[in-house]
XYZ file of C-alpha atoms in Angstrom:
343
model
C -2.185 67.184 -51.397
C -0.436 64.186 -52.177
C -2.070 60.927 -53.236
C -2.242 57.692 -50.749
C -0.058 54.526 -52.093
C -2.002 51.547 -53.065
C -0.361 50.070 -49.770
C -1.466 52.697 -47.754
C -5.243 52.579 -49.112
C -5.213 48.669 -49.002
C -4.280 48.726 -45.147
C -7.265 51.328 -44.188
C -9.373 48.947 -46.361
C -8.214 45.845 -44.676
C -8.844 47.080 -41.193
C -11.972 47.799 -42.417
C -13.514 44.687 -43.693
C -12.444 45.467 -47.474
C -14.329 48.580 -47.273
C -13.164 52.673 -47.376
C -15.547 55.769 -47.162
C -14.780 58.181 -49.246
C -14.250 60.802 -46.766
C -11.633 58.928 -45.066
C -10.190 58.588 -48.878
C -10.022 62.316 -48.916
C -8.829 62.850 -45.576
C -5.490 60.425 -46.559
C -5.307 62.376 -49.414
C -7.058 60.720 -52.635
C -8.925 63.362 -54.394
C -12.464 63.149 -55.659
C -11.621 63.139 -58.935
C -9.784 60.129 -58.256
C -11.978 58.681 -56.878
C -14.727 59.210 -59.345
C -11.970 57.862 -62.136
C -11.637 54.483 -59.851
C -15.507 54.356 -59.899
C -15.524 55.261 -63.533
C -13.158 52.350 -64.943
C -14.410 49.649 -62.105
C -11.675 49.498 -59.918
C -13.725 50.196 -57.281
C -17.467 49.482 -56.321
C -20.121 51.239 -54.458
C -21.107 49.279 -51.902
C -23.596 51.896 -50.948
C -23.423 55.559 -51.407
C -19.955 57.055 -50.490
C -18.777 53.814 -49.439
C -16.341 51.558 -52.042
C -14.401 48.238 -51.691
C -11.904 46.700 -54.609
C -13.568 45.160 -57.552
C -12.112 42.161 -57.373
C -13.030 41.403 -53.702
C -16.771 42.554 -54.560
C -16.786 40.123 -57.769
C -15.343 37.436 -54.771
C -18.143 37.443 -52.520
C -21.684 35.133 -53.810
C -24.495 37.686 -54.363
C -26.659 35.841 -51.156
C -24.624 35.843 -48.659
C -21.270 37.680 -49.036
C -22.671 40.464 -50.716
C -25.673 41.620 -48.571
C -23.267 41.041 -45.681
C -20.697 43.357 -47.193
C -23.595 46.149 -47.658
C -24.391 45.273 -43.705
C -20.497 46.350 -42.931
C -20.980 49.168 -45.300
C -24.138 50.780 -43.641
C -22.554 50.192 -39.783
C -19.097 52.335 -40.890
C -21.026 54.973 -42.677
C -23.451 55.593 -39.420
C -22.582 58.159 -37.017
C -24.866 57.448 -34.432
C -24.681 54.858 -32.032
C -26.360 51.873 -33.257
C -26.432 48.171 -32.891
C -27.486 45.549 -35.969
C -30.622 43.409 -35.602
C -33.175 41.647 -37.407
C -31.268 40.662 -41.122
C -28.708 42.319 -40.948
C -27.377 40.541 -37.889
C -27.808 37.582 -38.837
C -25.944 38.178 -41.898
C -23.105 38.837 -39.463
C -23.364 36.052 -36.974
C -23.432 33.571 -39.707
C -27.007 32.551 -38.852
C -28.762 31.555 -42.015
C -32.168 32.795 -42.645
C -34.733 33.932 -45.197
C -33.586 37.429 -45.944
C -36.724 40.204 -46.340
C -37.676 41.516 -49.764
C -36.712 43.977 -50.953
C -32.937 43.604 -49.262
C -32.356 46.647 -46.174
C -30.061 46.958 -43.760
C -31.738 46.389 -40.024
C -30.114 48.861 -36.805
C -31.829 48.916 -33.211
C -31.369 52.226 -31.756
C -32.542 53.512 -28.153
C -33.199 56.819 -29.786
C -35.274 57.326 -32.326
C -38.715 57.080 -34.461
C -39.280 53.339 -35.007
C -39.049 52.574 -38.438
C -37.717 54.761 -40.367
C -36.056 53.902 -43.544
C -33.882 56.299 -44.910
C -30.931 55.148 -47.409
C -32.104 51.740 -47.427
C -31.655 51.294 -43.828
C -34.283 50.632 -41.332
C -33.995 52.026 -38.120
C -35.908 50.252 -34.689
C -36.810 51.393 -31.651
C -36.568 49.310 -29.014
C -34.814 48.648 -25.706
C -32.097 45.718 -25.592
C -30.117 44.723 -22.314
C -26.231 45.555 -22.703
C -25.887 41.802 -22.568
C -27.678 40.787 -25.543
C -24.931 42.432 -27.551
C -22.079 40.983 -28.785
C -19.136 42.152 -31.526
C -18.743 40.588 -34.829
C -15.750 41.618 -36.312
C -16.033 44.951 -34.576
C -19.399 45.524 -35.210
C -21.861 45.361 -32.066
C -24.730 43.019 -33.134
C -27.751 42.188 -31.034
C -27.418 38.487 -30.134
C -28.777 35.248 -31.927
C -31.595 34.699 -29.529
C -32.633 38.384 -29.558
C -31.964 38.674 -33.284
C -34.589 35.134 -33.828
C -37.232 36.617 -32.474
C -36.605 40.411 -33.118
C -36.913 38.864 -37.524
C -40.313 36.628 -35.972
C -42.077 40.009 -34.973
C -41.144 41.931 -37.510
C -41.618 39.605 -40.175
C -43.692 37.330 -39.378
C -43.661 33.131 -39.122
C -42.073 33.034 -43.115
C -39.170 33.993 -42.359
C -39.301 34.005 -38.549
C -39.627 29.562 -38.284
C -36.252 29.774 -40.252
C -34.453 31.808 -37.916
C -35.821 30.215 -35.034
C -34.841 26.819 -35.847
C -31.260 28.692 -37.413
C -30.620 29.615 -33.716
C -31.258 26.295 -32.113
C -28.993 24.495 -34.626
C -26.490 26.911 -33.724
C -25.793 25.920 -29.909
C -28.943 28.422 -28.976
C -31.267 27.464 -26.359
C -34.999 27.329 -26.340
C -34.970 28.738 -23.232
C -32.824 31.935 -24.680
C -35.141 31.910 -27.219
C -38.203 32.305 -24.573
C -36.240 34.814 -22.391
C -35.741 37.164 -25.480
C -39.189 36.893 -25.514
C -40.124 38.286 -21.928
C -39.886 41.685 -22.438
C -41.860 41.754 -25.441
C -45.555 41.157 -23.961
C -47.383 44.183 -25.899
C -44.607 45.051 -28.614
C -45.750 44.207 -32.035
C -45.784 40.877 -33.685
C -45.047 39.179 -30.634
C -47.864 36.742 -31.366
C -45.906 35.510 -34.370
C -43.229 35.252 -32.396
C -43.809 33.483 -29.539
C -45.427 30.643 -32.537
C -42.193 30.033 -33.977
C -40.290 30.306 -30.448
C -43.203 27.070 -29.732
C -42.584 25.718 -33.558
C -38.756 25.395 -33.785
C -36.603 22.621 -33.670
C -33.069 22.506 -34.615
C -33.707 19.383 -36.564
C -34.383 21.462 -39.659
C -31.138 21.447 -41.602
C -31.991 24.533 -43.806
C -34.347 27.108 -44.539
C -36.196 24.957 -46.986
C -36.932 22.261 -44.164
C -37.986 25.157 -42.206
C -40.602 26.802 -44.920
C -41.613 23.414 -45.843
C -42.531 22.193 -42.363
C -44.371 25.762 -41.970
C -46.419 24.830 -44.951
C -47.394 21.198 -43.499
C -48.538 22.788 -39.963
C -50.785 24.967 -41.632
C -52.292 22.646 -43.781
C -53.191 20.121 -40.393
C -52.730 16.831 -41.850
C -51.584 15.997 -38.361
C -48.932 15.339 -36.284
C -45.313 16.166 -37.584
C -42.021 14.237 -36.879
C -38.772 15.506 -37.958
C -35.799 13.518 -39.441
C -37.615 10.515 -40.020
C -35.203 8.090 -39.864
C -34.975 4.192 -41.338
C -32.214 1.524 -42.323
C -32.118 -1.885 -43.339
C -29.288 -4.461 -44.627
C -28.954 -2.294 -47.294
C -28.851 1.215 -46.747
C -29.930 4.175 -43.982
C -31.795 6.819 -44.712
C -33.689 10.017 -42.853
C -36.339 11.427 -44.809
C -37.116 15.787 -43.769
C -40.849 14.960 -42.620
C -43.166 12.549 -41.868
C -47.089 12.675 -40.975
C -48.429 9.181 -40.535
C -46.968 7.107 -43.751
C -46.717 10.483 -45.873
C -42.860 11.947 -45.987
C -42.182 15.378 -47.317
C -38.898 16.273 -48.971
C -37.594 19.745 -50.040
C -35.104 19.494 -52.859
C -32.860 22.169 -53.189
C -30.808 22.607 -56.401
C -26.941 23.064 -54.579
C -26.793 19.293 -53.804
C -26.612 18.654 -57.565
C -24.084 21.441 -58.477
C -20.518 21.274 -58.465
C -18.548 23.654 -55.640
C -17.250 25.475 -58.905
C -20.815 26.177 -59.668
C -22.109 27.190 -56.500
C -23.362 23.936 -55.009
C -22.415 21.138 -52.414
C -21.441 17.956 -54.970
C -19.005 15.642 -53.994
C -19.039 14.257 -57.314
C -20.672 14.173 -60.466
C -24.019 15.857 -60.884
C -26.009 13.081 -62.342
C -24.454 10.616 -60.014
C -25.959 12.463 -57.366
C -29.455 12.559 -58.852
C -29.354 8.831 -59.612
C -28.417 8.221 -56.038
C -31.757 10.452 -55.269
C -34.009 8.284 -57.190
C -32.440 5.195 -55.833
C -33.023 6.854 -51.838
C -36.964 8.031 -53.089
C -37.613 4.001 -54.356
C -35.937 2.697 -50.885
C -38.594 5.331 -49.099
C -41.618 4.124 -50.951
C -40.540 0.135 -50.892
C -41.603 0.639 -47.111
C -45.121 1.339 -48.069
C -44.378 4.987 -47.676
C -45.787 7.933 -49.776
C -43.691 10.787 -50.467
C -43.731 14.600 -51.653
C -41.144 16.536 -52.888
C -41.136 20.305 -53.152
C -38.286 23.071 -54.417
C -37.403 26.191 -53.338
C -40.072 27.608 -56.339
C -42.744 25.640 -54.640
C -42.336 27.721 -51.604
C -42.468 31.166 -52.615
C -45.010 32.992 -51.450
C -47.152 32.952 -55.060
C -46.603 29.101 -54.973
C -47.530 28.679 -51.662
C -51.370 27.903 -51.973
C -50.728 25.831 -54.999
C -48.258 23.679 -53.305
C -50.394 23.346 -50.293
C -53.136 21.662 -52.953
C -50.751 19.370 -54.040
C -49.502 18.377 -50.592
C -52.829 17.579 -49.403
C -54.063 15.513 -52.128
C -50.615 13.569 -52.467
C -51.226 12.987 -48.440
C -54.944 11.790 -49.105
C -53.692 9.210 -51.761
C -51.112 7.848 -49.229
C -53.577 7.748 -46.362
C -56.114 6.013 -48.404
C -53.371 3.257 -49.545
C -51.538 2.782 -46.238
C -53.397 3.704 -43.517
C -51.499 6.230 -40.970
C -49.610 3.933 -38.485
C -45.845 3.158 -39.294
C -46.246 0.710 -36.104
C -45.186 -2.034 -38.645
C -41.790 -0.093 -39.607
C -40.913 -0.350 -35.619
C -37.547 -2.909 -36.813
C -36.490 -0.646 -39.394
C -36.473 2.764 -36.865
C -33.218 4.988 -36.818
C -32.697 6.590 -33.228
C -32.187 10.251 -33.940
C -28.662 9.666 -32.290
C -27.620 7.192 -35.500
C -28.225 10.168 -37.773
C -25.111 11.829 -39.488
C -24.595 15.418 -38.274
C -24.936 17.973 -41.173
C -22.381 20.452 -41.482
């Protein structure tokens, strides 16, 4: 048996998102001591069992995104049976961000078999989907973004269903898709959940931390909440996540004050960018305004409760000191049209 070239390896791999099973290595002749030897010395990675990519593209791809997506790609070429990607693991492919469950498993809807199952790290779903709520990524059929929104709302609940939710409405998906993927659904489980974050969403929420932290503020009640509260003066604009009454909640995440080299979203330096943040959080609170700032720590699930404390009593102190009206801030209001879009 002779040995594949690099080339020939590198052109299965490439048609194949990076990836090779090792039975197709066999079957163009590698051996599997070979194999085992690239394994050994880190030329190659296991993706998942009996499926490998190239070091060096693996060590490429960021561990939150790139990486579960690559396992995604992994799972769908090592399946057999016919299968289409939901919940997570869709998402991951059509580029819709969302909070991704814990611990990390692949998602697959199939028509045929025993809801739930979990074998390998993959989770398998029964139930029916329409042929037109399936579309390919890359090769790979994937149950829509609509479908996929609420199919991560019942399953998971409002945590990390609001995020996908407002994830498909930012990208170009209608509430009305959102309500139609709901039809069907009238006595599946976690539908309830569902059809709350299908009512809840908004595509005003920029990223999942808007979306967690605007969760948090509904169930607390302090009242009525506006997104994207936006207001400018001679000397700057500015739109603050959420408002209720004079009280604005921020969520701070930490990849506006890294560099692109580190991870982040910086345009320039660092502490240039965190100086520009206190400068934006004094231009807030000049109006009169209270504000509350929370981080992607203060929204995990053991922090929730805490947070919520905090929130309330920061609200109190600004109701107490202001009022709730912002009827006096009517000259300094932003139309949401004036806003910068957010890439």
């Amino acid at each position: 048996m002779t040995t594949p070239t690099l080339d020939q390896l590198a052109a299965l791999m490439g048609r194949q998102h990076g990836l090779v099973l090792r039975r197709q290595a066999v079957a163009a002749g590698m051996t599997g001591p070979e194999i085992d030897r690239r394994r050994r010395t880190g030329e190659w990675v296991a993706v998942r069992q009996g499926v490998y990519t190239a070091r060096a593209r693996w060590e490429a791809l960021e561990p939150y995104v790139g990486r579960p997506r690559a396992r995604v790609l992994a799972a769908s070429l090592a399946m057999a049976l016919p299968h289409v990607m939901s919940h997570d693991s869709a998402a991951l492919l059509l580029g819709l961000p969302v909070l991704l469950g814990e611990p990390e498993t692949v998602h697959v809807t199939r028509t045929r078999v025993v809801g739930g199952r979990g074998a390998t790290g993959v989770t398998h779903h029964l139930a029916p989907y329409e042929e037109r709520q399936v579309c390919l990524v890359d090769g790979v059929r994937v149950l829509d973004p609509a479908r996929t929104a609420v199919d991560i709302a019942r399953y998971a609940g409002m945590r990390q269903g609001l995020p996908a939710c407002d994830s498909a409405l930012r990208s170009g998906v209608s509430r009305a898709a959102l309500e139609a993927a709901l039809v069907p659904m009238t006595s599946w489980p976690g539908v309830t959940a569902a059809r709350r974050c299908v009512a809840l969403a908004d595509a005003r929420a920029d990223t999942i931390g808007e979306s967690l932290l605007r969760l948090l503020v509904v169930e607390l009640g302090l009242g009525e909440v506006d997104l994207q509260f936006g207001l400018g003066d001679a000397t700057r604009s500015g739109w603050a996540d959420l408002r209720v009454g004079r009280h604005l909640f921020e969520f701070d995440g930490h990849l506006k004050y890294r560099r692109p080299d580190e991870g982040g979203v910086a345009r320039e330096d660092p502490d240039q960018v965190l100086w520009k943040e206190k400068k934006r959080h004094a231009w807030f609170t000049g109006f009169r305004l209270g504000m509350s700032r929370v981080t992607w720590v203060d929204l995990r699930p053991d922090h929730w409760q805490a947070t919520g404390v905090r929130l309330v009593r920061e609200h109190a102190a600004t109701r107490a000191a202001y009022g709730d009206s912002v009827e006096d801030l009517a000259a300094y209001r932003l139309l949401p049209e004036a806003r910068p879009r957010v890439a």
